[in-house]
mmCIF file with all atom_site columns, C-alpha atoms in Angstrom:
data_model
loop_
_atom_site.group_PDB
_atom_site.id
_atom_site.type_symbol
_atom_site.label_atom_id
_atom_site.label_alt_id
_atom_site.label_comp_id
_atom_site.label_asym_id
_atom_site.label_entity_id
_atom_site.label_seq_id
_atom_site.pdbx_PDB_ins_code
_atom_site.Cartn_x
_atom_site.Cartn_y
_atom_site.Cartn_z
_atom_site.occupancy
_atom_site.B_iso_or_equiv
_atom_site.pdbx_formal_charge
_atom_site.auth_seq_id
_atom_site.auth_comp_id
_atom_site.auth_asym_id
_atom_site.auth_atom_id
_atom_site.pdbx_PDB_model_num
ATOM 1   C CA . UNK A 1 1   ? -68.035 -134.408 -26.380 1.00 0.00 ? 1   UNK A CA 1
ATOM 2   C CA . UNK A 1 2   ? -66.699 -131.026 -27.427 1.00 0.00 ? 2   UNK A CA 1
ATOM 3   C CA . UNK A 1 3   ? -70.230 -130.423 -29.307 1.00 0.00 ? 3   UNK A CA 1
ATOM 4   C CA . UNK A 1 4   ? -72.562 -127.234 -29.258 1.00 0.00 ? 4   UNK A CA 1
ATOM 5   C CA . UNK A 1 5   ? -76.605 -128.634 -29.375 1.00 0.00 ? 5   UNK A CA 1
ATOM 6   C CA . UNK A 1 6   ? -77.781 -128.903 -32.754 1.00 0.00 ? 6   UNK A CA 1
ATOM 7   C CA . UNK A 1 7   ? -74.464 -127.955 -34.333 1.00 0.00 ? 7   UNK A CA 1
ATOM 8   C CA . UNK A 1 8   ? -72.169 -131.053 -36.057 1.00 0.00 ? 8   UNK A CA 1
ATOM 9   C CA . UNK A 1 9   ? -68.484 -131.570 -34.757 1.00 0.00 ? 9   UNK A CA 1
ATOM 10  C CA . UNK A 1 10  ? -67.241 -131.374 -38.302 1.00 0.00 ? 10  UNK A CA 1
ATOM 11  C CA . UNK A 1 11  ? -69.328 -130.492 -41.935 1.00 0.00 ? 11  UNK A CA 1
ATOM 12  C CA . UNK A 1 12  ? -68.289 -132.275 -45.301 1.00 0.00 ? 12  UNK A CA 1
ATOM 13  C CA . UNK A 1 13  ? -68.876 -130.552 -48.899 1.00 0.00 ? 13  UNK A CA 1
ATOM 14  C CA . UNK A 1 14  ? -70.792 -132.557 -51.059 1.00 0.00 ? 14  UNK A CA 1
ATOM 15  C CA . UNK A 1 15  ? -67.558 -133.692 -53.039 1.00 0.00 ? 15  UNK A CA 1
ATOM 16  C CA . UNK A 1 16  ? -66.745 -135.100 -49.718 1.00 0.00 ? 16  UNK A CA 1
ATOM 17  C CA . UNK A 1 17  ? -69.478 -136.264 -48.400 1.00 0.00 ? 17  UNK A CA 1
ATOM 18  C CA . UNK A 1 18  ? -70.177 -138.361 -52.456 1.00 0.00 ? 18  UNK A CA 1
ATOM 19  C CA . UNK A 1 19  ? -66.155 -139.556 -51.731 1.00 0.00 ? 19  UNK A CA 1
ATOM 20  C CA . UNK A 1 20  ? -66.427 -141.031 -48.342 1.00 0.00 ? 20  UNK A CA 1
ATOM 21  C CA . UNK A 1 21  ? -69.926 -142.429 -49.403 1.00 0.00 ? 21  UNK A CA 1
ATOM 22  C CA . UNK A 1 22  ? -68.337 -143.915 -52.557 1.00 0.00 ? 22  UNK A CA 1
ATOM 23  C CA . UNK A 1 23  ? -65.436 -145.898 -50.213 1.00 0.00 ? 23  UNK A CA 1
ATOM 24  C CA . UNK A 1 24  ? -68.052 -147.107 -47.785 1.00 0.00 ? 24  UNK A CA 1
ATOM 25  C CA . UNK A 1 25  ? -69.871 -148.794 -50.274 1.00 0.00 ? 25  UNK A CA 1
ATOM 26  C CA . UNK A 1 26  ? -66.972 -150.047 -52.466 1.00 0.00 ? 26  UNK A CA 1
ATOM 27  C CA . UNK A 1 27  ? -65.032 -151.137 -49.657 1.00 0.00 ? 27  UNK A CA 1
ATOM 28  C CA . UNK A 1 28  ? -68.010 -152.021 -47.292 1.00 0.00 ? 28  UNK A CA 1
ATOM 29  C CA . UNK A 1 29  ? -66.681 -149.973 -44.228 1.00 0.00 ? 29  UNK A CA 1
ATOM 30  C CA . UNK A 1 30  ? -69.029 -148.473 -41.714 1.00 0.00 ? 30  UNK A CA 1
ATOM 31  C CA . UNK A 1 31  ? -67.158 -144.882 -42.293 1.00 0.00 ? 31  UNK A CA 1
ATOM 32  C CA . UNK A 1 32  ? -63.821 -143.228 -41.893 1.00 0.00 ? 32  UNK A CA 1
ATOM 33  C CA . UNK A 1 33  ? -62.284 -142.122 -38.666 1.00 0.00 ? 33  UNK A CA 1
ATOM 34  C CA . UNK A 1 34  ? -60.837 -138.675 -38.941 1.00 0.00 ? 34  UNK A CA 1
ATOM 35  C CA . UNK A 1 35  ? -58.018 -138.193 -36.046 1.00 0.00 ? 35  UNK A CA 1
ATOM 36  C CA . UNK A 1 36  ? -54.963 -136.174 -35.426 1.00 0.00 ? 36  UNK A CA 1
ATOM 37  C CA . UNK A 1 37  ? -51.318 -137.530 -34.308 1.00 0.00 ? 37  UNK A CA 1
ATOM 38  C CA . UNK A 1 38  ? -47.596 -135.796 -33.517 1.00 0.00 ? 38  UNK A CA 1
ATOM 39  C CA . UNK A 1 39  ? -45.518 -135.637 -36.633 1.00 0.00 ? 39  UNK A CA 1
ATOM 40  C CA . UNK A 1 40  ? -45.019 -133.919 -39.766 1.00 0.00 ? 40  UNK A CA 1
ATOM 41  C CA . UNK A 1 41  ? -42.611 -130.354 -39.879 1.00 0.00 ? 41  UNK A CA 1
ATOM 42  C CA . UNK A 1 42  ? -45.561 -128.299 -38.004 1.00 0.00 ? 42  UNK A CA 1
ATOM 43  C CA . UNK A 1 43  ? -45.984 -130.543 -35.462 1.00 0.00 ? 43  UNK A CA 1
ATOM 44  C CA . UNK A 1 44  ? -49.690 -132.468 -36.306 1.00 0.00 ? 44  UNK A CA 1
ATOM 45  C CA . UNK A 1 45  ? -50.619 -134.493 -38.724 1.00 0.00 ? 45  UNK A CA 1
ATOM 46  C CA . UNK A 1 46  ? -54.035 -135.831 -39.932 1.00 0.00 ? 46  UNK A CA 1
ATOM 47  C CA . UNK A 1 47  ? -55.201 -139.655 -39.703 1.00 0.00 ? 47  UNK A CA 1
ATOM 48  C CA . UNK A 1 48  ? -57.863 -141.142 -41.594 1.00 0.00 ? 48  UNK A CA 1
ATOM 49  C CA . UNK A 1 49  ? -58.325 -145.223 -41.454 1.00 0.00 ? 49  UNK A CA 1
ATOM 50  C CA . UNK A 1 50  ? -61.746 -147.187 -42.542 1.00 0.00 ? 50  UNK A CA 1
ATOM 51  C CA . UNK A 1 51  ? -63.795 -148.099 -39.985 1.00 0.00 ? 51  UNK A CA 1
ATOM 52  C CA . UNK A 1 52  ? -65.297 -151.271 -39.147 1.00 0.00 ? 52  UNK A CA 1
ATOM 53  C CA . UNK A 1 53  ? -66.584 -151.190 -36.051 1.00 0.00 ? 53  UNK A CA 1
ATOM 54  C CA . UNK A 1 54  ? -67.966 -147.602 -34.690 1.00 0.00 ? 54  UNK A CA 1
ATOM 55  C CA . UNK A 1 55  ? -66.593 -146.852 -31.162 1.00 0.00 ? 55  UNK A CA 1
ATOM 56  C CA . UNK A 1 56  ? -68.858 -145.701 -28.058 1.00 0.00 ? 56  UNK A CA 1
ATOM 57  C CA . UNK A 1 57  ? -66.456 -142.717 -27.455 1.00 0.00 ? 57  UNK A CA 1
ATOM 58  C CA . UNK A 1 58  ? -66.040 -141.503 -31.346 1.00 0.00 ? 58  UNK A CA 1
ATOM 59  C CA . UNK A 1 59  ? -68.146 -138.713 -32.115 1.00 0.00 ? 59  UNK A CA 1
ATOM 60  C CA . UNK A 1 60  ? -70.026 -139.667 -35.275 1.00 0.00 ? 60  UNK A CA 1
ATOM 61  C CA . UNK A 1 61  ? -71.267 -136.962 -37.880 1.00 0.00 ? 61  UNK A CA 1
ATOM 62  C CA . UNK A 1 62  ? -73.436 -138.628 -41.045 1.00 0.00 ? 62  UNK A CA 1
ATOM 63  C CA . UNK A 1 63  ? -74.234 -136.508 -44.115 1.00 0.00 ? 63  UNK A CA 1
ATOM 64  C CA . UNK A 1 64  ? -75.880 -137.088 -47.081 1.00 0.00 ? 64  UNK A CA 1
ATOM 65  C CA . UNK A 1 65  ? -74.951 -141.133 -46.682 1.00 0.00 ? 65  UNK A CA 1
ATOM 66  C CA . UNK A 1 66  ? -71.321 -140.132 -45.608 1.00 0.00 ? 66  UNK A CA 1
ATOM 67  C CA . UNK A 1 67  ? -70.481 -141.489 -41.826 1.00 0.00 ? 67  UNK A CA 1
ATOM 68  C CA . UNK A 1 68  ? -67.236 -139.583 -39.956 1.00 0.00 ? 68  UNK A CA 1
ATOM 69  C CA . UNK A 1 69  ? -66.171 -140.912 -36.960 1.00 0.00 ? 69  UNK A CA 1
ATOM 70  C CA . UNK A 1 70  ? -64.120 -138.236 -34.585 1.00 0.00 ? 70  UNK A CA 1
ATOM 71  C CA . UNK A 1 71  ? -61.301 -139.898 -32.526 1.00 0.00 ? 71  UNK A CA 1
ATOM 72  C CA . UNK A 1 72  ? -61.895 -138.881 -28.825 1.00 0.00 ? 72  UNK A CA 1
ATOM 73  C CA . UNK A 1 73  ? -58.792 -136.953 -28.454 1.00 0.00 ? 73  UNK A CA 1
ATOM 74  C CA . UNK A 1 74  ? -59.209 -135.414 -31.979 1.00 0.00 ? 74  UNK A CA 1
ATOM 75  C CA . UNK A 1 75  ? -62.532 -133.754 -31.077 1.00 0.00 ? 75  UNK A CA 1
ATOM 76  C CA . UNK A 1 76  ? -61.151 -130.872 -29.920 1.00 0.00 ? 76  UNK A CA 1
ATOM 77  C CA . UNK A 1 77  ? -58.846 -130.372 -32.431 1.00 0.00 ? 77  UNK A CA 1
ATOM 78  C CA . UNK A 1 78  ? -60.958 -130.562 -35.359 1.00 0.00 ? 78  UNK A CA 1
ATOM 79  C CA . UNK A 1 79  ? -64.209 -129.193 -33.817 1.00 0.00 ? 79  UNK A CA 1
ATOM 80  C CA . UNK A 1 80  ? -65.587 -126.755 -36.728 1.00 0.00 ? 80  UNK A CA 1
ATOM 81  C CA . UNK A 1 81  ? -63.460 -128.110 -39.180 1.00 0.00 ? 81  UNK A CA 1
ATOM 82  C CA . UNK A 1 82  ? -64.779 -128.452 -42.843 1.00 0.00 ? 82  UNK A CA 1
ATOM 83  C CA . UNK A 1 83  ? -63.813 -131.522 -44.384 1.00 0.00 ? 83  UNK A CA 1
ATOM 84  C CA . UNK A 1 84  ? -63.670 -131.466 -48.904 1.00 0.00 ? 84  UNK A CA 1
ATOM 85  C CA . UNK A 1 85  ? -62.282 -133.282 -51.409 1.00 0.00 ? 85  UNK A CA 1
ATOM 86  C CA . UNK A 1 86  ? -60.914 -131.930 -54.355 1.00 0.00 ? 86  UNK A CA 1
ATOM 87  C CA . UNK A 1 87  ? -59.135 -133.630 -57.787 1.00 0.00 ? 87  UNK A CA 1
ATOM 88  C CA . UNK A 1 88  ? -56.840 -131.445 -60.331 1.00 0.00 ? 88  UNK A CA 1
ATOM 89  C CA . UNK A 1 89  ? -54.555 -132.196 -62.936 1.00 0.00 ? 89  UNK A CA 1
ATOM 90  C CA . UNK A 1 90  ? -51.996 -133.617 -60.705 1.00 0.00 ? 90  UNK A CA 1
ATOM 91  C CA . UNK A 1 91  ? -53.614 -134.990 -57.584 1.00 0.00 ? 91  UNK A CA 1
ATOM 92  C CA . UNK A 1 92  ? -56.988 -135.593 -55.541 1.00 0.00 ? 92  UNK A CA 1
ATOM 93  C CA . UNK A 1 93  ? -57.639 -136.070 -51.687 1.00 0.00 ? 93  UNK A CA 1
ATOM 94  C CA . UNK A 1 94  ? -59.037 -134.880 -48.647 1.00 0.00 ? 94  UNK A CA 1
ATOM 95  C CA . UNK A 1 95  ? -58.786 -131.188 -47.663 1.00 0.00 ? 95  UNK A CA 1
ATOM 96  C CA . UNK A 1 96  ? -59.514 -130.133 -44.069 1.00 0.00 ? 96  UNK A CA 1
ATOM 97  C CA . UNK A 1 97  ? -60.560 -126.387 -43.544 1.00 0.00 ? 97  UNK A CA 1
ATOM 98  C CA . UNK A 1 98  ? -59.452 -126.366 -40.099 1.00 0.00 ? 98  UNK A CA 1
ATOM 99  C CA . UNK A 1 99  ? -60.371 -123.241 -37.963 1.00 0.00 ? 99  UNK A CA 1
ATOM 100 C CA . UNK A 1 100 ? -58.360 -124.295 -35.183 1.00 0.00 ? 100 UNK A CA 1
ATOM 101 C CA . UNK A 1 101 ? -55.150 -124.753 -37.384 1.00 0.00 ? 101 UNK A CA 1
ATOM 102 C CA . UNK A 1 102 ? -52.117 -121.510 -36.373 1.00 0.00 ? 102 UNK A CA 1
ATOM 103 C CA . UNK A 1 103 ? -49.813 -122.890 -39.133 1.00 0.00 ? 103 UNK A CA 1
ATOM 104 C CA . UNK A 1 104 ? -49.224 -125.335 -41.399 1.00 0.00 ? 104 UNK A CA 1
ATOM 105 C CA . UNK A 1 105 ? -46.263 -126.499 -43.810 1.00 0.00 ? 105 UNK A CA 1
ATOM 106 C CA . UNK A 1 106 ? -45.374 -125.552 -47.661 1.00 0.00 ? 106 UNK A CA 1
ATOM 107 C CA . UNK A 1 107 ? -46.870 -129.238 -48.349 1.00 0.00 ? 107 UNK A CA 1
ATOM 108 C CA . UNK A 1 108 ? -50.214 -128.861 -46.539 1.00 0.00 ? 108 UNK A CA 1
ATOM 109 C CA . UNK A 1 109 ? -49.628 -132.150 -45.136 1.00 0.00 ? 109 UNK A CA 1
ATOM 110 C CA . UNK A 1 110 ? -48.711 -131.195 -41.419 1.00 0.00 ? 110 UNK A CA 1
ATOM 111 C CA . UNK A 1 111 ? -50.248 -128.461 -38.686 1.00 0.00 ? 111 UNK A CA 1
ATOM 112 C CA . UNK A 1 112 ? -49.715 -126.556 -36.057 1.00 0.00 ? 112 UNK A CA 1
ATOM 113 C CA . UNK A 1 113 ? -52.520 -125.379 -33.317 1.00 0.00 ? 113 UNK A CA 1
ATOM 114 C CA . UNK A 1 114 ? -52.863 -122.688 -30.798 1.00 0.00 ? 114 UNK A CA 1
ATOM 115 C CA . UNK A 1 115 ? -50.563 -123.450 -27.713 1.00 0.00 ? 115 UNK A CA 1
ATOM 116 C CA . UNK A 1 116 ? -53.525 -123.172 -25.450 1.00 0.00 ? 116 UNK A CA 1
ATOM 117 C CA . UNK A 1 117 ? -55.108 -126.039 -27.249 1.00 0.00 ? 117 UNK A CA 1
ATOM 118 C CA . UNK A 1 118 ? -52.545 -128.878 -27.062 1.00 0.00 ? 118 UNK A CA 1
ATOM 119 C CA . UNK A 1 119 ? -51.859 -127.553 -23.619 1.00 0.00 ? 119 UNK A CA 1
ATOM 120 C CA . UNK A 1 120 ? -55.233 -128.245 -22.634 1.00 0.00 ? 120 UNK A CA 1
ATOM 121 C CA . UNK A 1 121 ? -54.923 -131.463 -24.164 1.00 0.00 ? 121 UNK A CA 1
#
């Protein structure tokens, strides 16, 4: 939707890409769709829920066995956007690398974008 020919809406590291192939097959989804929603202190917040069925209007990026679906009113928001996941001592997850991101909170869990963007939204 948002796409530039021959270029994917979204990349995943391979720690990401091994993670989200991992819950597919333990959990026998057809992928995870990646989304964003109002909330959190900055103002965004990131959604991810297992998906069953892939929708005609999600943008789908597949990588190394990995399958991302982009919510239609997402794409723009997350267009370029690296997605990794890391584990330390104290916690593991998702991390998105988010070009279009202004600000986000002390936590890491909530974002802000450019003005223009969620205007044009």
């Amino acid at each position: 939707m948002f796409g530039i020919p021959g270029k994917q809406a979204v990349s995943m590291t391979p720690a990401a890409a091994k993670q989200i192939s991992k819950l597919m097959a333990e959990k026998g989804h057809q992928g995870l769709r990646i989304g964003v929603k109002k909330g959190g202190c900055a103002g965004m917040e990131y959604t991810m829920d297992y998906v069953d069925e892939v929708d005609p209007m999600d943008e789908v990026v597949e990588q190394d066995g990995a399958r991302v679906m982009i919510a239609p009113m997402a794409q723009m928001f997350l267009f370029g956007t690296e997605i990794d996941y890391e584990t330390s001592l104290l916690e593991s997850g998702f991390k998105f690398r988010n070009p279009n991101v202004t600000e986000a909170c002390g936590c890491g869990e909530s974002i802000k974008f450019d003005e223009n963007l969620t205007a044009a939204k």
